[in-house]
Coordinates of C-alpha atoms and ligand atoms in Angstrom, one line a residue:
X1 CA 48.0 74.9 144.5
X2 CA 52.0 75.1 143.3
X3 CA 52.2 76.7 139.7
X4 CA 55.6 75.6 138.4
X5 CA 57.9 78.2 137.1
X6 CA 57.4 78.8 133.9
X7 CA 60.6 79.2 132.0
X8 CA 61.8 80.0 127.9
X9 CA 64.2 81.6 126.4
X10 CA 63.2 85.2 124.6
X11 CA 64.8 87.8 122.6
X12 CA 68.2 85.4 123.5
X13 CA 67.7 85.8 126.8
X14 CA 66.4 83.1 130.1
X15 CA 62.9 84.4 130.9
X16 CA 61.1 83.0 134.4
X17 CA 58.1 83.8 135.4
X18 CA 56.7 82.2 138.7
X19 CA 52.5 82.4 139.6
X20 CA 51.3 82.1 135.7
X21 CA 47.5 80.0 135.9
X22 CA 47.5 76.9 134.4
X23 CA 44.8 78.7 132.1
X24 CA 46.8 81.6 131.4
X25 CA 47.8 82.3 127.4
X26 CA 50.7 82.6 125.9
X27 CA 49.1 86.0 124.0
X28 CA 47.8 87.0 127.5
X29 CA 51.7 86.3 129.4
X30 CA 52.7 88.1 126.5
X31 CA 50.7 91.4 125.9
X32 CA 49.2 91.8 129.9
X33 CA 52.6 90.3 131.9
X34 CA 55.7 91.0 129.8
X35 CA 54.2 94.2 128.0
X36 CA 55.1 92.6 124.6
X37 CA 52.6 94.7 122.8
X38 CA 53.2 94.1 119.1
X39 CA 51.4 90.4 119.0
X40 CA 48.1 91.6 118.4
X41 CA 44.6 90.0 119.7
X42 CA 42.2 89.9 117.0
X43 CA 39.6 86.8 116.8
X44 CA 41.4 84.8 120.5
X45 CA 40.1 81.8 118.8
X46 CA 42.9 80.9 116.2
X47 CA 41.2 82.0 113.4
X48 CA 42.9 85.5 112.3
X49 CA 46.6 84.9 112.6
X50 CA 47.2 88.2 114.2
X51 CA 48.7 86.6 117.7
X52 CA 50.9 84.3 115.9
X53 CA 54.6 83.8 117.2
X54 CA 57.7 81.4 116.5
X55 CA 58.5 79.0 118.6
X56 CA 61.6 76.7 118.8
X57 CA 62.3 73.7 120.2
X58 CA 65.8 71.5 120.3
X59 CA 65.6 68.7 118.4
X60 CA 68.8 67.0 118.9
X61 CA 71.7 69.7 117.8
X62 CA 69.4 72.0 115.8
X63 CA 66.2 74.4 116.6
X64 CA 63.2 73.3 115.2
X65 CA 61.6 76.7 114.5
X66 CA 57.2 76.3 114.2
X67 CA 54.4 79.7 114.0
X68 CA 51.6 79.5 116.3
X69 CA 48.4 80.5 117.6
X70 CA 49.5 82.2 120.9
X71 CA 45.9 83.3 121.5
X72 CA 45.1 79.7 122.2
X73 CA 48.2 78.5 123.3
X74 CA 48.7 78.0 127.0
X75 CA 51.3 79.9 128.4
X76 CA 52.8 76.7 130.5
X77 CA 53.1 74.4 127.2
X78 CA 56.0 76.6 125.7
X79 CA 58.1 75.8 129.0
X80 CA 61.5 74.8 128.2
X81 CA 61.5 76.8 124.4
X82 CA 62.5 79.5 122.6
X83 CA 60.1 82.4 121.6
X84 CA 59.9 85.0 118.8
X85 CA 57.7 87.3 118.9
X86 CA 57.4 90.5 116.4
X87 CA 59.3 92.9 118.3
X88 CA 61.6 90.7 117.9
X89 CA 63.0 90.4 114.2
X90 CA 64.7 93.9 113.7
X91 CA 68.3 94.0 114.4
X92 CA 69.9 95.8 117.4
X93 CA 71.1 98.2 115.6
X94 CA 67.5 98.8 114.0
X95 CA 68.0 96.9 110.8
X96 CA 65.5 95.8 109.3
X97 CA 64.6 91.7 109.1
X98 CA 64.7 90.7 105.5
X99 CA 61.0 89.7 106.5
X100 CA 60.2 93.3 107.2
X101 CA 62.2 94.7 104.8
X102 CA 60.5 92.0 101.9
X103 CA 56.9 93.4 103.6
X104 CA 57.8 97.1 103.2
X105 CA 59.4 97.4 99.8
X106 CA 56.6 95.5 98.4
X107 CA 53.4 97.7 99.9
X108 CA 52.4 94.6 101.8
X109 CA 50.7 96.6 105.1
X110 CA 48.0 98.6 104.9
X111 CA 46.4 99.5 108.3
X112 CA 49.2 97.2 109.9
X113 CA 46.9 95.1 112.3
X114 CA 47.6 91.5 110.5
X115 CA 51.0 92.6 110.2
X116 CA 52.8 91.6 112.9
X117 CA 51.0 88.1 112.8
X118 CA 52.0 87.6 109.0
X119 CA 55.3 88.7 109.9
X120 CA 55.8 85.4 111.9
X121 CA 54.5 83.1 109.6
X122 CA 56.5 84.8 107.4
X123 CA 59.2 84.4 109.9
X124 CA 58.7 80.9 110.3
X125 CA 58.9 80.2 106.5
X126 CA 62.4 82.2 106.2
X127 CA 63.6 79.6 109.0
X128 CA 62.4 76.6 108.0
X129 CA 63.2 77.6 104.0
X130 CA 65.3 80.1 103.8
X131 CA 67.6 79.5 106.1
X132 CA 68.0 76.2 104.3
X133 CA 69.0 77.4 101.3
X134 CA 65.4 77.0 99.7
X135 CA 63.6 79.3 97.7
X136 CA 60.1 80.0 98.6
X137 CA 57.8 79.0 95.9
X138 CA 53.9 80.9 95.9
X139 CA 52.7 77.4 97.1
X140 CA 54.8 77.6 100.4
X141 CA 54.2 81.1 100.7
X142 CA 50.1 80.3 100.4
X143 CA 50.5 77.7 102.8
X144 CA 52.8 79.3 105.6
X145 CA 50.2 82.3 105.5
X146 CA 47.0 79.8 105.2
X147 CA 46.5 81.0 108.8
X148 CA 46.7 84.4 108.4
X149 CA 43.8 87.2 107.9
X150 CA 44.3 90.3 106.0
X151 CA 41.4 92.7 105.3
X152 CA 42.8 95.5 103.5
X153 CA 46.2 95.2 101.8
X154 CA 45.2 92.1 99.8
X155 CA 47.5 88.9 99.6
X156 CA 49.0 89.2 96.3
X157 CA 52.2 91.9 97.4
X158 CA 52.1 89.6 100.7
X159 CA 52.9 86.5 98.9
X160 CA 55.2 88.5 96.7
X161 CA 57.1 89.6 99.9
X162 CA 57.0 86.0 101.0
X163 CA 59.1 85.3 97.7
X164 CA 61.0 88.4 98.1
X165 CA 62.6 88.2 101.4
X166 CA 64.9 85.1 100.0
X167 CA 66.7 87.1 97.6
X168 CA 67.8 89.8 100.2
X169 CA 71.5 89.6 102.3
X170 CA 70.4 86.5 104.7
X171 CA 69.9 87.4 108.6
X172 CA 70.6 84.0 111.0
X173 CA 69.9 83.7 114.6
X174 CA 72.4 82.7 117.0
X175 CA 71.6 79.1 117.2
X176 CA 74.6 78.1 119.0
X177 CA 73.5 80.8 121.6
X178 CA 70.0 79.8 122.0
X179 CA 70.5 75.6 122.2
X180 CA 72.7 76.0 124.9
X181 CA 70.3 77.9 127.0
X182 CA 67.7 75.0 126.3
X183 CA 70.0 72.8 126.8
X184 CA 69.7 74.2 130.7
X185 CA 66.2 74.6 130.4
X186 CA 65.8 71.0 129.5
X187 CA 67.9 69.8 132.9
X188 CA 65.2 71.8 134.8
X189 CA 63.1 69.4 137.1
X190 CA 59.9 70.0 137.8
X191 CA 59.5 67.1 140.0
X192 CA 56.1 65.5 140.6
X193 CA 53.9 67.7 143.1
X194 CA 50.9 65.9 144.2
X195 CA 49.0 69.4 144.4
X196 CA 50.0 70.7 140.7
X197 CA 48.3 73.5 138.4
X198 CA 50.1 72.3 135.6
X199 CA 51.9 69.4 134.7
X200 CA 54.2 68.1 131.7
X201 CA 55.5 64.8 132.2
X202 CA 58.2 64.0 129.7
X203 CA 57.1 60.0 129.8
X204 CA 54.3 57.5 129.1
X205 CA 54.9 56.4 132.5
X206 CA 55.1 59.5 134.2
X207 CA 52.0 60.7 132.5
X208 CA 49.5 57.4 133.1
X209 CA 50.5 57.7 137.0
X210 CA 49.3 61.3 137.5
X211 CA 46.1 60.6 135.0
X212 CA 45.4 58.0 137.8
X213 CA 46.1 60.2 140.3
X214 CA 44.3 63.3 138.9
X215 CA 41.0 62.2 136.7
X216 CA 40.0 65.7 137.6
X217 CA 42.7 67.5 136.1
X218 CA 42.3 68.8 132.6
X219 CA 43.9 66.9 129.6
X220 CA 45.3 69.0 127.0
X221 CA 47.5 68.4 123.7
X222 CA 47.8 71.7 121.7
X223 CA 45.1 73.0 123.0
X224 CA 43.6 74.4 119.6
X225 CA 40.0 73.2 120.7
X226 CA 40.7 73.3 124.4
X227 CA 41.8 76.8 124.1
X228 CA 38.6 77.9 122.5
X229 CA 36.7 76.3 126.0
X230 CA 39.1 78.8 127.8
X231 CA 38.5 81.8 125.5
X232 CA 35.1 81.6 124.5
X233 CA 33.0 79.0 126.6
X234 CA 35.0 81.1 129.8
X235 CA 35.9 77.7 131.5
X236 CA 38.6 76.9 133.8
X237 CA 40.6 74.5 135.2
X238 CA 41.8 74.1 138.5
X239 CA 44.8 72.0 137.0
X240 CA 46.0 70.8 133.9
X241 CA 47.9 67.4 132.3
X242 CA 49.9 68.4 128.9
X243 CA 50.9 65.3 127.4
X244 CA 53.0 67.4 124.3
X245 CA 56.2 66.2 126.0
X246 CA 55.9 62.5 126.8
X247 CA 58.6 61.4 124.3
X248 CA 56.9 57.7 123.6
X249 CA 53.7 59.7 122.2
X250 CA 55.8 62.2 119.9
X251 CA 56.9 59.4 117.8
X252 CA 56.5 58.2 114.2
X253 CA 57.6 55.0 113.2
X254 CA 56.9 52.3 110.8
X255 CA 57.4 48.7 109.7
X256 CA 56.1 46.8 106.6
X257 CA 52.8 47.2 107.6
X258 CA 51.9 50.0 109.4
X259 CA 52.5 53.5 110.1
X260 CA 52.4 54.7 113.9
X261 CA 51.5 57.7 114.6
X262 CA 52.3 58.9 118.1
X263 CA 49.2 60.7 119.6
X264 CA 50.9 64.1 120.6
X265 CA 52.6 64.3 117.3
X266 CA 51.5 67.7 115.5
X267 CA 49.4 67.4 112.7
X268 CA 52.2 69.1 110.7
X269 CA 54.2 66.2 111.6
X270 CA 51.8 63.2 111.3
X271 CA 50.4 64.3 107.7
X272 CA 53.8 64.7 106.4
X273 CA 54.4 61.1 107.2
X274 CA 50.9 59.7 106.1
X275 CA 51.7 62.0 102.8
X276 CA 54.6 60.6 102.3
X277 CA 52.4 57.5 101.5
X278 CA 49.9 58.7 99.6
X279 CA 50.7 61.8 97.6
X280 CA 47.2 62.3 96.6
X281 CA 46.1 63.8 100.1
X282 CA 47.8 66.7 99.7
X283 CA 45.1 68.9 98.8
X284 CA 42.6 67.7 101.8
X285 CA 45.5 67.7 104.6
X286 CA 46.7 71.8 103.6
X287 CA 42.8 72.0 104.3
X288 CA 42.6 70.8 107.7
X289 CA 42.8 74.7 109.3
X290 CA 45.9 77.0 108.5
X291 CA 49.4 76.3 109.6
X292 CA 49.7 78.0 112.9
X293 CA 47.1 75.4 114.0
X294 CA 48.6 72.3 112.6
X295 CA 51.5 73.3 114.6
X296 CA 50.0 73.0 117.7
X297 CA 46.9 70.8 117.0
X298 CA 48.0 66.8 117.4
X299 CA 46.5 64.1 115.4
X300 CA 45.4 62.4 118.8
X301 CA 43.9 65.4 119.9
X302 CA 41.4 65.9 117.0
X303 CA 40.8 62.0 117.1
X304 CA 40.6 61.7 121.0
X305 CA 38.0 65.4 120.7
X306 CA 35.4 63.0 118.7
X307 CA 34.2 66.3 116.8
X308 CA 31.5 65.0 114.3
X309 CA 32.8 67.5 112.2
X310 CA 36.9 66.7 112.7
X311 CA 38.2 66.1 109.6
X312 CA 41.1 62.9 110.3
X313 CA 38.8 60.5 111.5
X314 CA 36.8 59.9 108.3
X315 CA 40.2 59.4 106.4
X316 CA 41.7 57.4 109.5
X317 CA 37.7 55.1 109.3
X318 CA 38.7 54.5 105.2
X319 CA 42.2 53.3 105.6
X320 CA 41.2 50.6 109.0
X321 CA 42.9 52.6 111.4
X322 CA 43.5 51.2 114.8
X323 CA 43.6 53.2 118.0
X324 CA 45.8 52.4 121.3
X325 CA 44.5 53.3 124.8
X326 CA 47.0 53.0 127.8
X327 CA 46.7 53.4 131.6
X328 CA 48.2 52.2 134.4
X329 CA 46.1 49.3 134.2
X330 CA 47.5 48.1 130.8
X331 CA 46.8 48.8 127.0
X332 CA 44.2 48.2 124.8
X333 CA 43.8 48.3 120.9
X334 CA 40.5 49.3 118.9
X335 CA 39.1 49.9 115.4
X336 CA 38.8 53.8 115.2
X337 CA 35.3 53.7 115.0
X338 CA 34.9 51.6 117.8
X339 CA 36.2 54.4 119.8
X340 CA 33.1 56.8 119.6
X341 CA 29.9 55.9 121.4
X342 CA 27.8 59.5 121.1
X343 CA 28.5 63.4 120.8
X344 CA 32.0 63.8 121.5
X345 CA 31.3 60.6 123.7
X346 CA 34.3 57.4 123.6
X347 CA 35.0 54.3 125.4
X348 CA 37.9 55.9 127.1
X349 CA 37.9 55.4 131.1
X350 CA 39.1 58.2 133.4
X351 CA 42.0 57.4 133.6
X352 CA 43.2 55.9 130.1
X353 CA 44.8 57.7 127.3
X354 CA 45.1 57.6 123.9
X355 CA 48.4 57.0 123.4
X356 CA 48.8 55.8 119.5
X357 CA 47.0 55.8 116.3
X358 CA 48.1 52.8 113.9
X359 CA 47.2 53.3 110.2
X360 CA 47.7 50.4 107.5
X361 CA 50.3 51.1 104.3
X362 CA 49.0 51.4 101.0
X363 CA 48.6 48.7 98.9
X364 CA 49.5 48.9 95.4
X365 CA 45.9 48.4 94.3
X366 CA 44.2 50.8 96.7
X367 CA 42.0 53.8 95.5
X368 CA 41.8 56.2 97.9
X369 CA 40.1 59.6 98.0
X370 CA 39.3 62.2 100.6
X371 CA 36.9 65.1 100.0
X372 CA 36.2 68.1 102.3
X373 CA 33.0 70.3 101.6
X374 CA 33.2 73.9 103.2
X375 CA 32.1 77.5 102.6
X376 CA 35.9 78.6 102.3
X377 CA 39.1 76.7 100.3
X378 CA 40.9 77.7 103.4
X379 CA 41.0 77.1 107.1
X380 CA 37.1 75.9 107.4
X381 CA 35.4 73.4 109.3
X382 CA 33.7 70.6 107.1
X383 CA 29.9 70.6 106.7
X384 CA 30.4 67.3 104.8
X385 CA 33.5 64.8 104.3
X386 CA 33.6 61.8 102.6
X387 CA 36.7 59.2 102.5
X388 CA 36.6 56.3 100.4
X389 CA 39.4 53.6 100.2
X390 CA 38.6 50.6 97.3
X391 CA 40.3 48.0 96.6
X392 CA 38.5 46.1 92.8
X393 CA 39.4 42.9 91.9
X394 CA 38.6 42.0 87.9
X395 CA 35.8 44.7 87.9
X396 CA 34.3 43.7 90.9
X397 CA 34.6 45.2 94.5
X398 CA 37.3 43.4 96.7
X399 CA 36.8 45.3 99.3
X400 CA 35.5 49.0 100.1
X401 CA 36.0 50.8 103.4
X402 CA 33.7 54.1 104.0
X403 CA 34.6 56.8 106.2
X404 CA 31.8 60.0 107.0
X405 CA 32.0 63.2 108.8
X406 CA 29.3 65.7 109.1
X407 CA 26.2 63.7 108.5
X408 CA 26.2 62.1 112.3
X409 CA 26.7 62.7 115.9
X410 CA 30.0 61.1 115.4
X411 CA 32.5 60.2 112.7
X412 CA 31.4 57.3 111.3
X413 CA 31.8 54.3 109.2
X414 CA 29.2 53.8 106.2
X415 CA 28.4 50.3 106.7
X416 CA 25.1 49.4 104.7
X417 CA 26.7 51.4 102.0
X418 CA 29.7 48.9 102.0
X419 CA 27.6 46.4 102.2
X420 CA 25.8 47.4 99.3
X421 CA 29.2 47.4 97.4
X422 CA 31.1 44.8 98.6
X423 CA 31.4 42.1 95.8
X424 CA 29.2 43.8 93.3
X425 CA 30.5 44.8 89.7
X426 CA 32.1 48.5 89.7
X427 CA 29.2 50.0 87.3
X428 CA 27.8 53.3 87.6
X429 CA 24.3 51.5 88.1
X430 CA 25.6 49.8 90.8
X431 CA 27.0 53.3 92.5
X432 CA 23.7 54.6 92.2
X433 CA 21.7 52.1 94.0
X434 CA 24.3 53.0 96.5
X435 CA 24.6 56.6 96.7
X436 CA 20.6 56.2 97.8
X437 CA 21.7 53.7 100.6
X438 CA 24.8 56.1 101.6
X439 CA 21.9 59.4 101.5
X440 CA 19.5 56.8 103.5
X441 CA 21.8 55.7 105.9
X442 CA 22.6 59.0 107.6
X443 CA 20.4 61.9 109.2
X444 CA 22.2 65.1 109.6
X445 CA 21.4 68.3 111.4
X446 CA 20.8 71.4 109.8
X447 CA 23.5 74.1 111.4
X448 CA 25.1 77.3 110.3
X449 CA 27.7 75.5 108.4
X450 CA 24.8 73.2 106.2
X451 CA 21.2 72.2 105.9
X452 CA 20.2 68.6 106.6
X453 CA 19.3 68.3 102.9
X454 CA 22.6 69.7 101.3
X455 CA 24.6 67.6 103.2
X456 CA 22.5 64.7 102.2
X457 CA 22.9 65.5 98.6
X458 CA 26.4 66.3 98.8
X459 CA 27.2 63.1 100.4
X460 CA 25.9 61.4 97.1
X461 CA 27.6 63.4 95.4
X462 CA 31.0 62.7 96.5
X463 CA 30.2 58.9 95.8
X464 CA 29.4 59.8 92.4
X465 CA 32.6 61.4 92.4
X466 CA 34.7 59.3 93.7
X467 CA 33.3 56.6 90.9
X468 CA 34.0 58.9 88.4
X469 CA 37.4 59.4 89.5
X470 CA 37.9 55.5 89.4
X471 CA 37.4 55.6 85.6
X472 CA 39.5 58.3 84.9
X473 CA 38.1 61.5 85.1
X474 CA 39.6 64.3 87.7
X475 CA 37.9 67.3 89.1
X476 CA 39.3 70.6 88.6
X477 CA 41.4 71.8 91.6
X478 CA 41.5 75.3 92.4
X479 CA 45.1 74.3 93.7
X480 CA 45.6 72.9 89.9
X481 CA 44.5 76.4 88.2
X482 CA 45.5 78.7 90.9
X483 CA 43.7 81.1 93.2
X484 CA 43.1 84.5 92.4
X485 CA 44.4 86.5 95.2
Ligands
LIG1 C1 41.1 78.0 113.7 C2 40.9 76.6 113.9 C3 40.7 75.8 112.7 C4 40.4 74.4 112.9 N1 40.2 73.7 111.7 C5 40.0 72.4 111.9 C6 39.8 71.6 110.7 O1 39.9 72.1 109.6 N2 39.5 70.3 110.8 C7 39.4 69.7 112.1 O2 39.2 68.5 112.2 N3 39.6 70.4 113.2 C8 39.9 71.7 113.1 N4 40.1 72.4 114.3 C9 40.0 71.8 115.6 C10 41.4 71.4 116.2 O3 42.5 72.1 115.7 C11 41.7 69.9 116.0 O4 40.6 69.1 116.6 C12 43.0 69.4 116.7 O5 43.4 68.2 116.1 C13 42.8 69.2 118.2 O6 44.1 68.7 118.7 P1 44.8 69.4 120.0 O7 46.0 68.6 120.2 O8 44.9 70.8 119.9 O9 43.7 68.9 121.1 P2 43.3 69.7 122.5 O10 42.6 70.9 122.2 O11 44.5 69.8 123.3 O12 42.4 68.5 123.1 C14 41.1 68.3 122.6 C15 40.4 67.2 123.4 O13 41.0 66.0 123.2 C16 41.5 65.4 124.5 N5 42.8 64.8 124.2 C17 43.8 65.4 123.5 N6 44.8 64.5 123.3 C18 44.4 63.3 124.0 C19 45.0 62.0 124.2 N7 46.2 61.7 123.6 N8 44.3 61.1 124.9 C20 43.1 61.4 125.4 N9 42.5 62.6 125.2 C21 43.1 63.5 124.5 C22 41.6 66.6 125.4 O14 41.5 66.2 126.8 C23 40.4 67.5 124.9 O15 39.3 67.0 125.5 C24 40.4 73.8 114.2 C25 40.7 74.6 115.3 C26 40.9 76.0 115.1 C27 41.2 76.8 116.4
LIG2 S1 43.9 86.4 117.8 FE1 43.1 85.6 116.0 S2 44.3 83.8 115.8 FE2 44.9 84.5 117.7
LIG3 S1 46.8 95.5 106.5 FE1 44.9 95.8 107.5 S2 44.2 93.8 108.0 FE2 46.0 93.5 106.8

């Protein structure tokens, strides 16, 4: 079996290393291989922050600078970047990062093990913000460190560091330096090896011909739920197809229509653009896990998983969204929730791939509201989600499109429900007639996240809420009154 060379640039410098698994993690390359001790393991399932680490990646003539899980990150996937890690921030000369400097002037490490993990999302934020000329608002500082577990020092003098380190003497990295080493990097052929471990075609093309060739091998995105097969389910794979690089499937585009999401685009990325649309997501997408996972995690991935529980495909069911399938055999288009047929269960054949996801425009008469019910604000998996998209024409229903999560083997679309609405005068008598179809229409399992019941009445609930949002009244956001930290 031939395991390509896998090659980044670290510290400034060209690292190769042959023999890495395709299985192999970046945390594990990084702590076991390279000795690069200060990335910490903590939970090795994405949950705790502690492993997190910069990458960067060219995009065009600037460095496009992302934290990350590197517990669940496969080591082979970060081929071709740039890497930070925490030993990395304090000068040659031993001076301090503003970063470190912002955490120790304000008391913001206690027992030190997060540290090094909020360091890098801190990091990350001074990058993307700082380094822009941007101050950091307590908002961005709450969502840069959404993936980040302290249990001692507390967040408040964390997020006051966060605000902090903008206001000392700025520290830039040598940009210049490190493009023209990925420059190289990205000239690099792999070639295509019949016998690979782990492959990264850079095209649609490319990447249909080997999932033809190798239905065995192991499809991956970013890895944030394959990682956790790897991690805690202790599976392996022989070899594995990353599709992060195929440039056809990395793009957003739109026409008067429709918005096109490609399917390795991060979910960063691809809720930034449906935002962009429709402001009043803001709250549910900076709930879909923390930001080291969004980073990594594609909106195809969490689509193409099926999880009952994923938290997209509800939203993407409400708003019509159309998925495209490709293989070497041709492409094919589908309704979203045509796609699933059981538990984490599709209509995709061994050798197709999702390739796009296709999402209508607003219209200037669409309601639309997403709600996630969890244990925690942050970084939780739904027990319940509800997503309803209305459209009322002179009192009366136009049309109304019903996505679940939660409540069902798969995502799913509330049909009887619609069709309980459709036509019928927007009354609150009418809504409940139909929150007792919506609680009739779906079973759910009782699991550690939820009982069968709760989600059942919580799932009425949200209609109820979602009416009562139509005439005006708004729930009270934490995000609106702020958090106590
Ligand atoms: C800490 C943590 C928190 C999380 N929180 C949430 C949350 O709040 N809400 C939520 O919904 N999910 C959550 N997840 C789950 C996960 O992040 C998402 O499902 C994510 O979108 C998966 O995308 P990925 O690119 O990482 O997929 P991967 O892990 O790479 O792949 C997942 C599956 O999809 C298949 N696949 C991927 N891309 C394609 C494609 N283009 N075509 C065909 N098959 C494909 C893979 O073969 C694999 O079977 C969380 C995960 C972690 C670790
Ligand atoms: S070790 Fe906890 S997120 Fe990676
Ligand atoms: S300082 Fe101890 S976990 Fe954060």
């Amino acid at each position: 079996m031939h395991h390509p060379v896998l090659e980044f640039v670290h510290a400034g410098e060209l690292v190769s290393l042959p023999h890495v698994p395709p299985t192999r993690t970046l945390l594990q390359v990084l702590r076991e291989d390279l000795g690069l001790t200060a990335t910490k393991e903590g939970c090795n399932e994405g949950d705790c922050g502690a492993c997190t680490v910069v990458l960067g990646e060219k995009q065009g003539d600037q460095i496009k600078y992302s934290a990350v899980n590197s517990c669940i990150r496969l080591a082979h996937s970060i081929h071709g970047m740039a890497l930070w890690t925490a030993q990395d921030l304090v000068g040659a000369d031993g001076t301090l990062h503003p970063v470190q400097k912002a955490l120790l002037t304000n008391n913001a490490s206690q027992c030190g093990f997060c540290t090094p993990g909020f360091a890098m999302s801190l990091f990350g934020l001074y990058q993307n913000q700082v380094c822009q000329g941007e101050p950091v608002s307590r908002n961005q500082a709450q969502q840069a460190l959404s993936g980040n577990l302290c249990r001692c020092t507390g967040y408040r003098p964390i997020l006051d560091a966060a605000q902090h380190m903008g206001k000392l003497p700025q520290v830039l990295q040598d940009e210049a330096a490190i493009l023209s080493k990925l420059e190289l990097l990205a000239h690099t052929e792999q070639g295509l090896e019949a016998d690979f471990s782990y492959k990264c075609p850079k095209t649609l093309a490319e990447l249909l011909t080997l999932r033809s060739a190798h239905p065995s091998a192991q499809l991956v995105a970013g890895c944030t739920d394959v990682g956790l097969w790897i991690n805690k389910a202790q599976r392996d794979f022989a070899s594995v197809l990353d599709l992060t690089q195929v440039a056809e499937l990395r793009q957003i585009s739109r026409d008067a229509n429709t918005l096109y999401i490609g399917a390795a685009v991060t979910l960063t990325d691809a809720f930034d653009a449906l935002l962009a649309e429709r402001s009043q997501l803001h709250s549910f997408v900076h709930r879909f896990a923390g930001l080291p996972v969004r980073n990594s995690g594609t909106l195809g991935g969490n689509v193409a998983n099926g999880s009952p529980i994923g938290d997209s495909m509800p939203l993407l069911i409400a708003l019509h969204a159309r998925v495209v399938l490709a293989s070497v055999r041709g492409v094919r288009e589908l309704p979203l929730d045509a796609l699933y047929t059981g538990y984490r269960q599709n209509v995709m054949a061994a050798d197709e791939v999702l390739t796009q996801i296709k999402v209508p425009r607003p219209t200037v008469d669409e309601f639309l509201r997403v709600y996630k019910v969890t244990k925690r604000q942050e970084d939780d998996i739904s027990a319940v989600c509800l997503a309803v998209h209305l459209q009322l024409h002179d009192g009366a229903v136009d049309s109304i499109s019903i996505g679940v999560g939660g409540v069902a083997a798969t995502p799913m679309r509330a049909k009887q429900t619609q069709a309980a609405l459709t036509g019928q005068e927007w009354t609150q008598a009418r809504i409940k007639l139909a929150i007792t179809t919506l609680r009739q229409e779906f079973q759910p399992i009782s699991d550690m996240r939820a009982s069968s019941g709760y989600r059942t009445q919580v799932l009425g609930n949200l209609l109820q809420r979602f009416w009562l949002e139509t005439q005006g009244q708004s729930a009270v956001h934490l995000d609106d009154i702020g958090q106590p930290c």
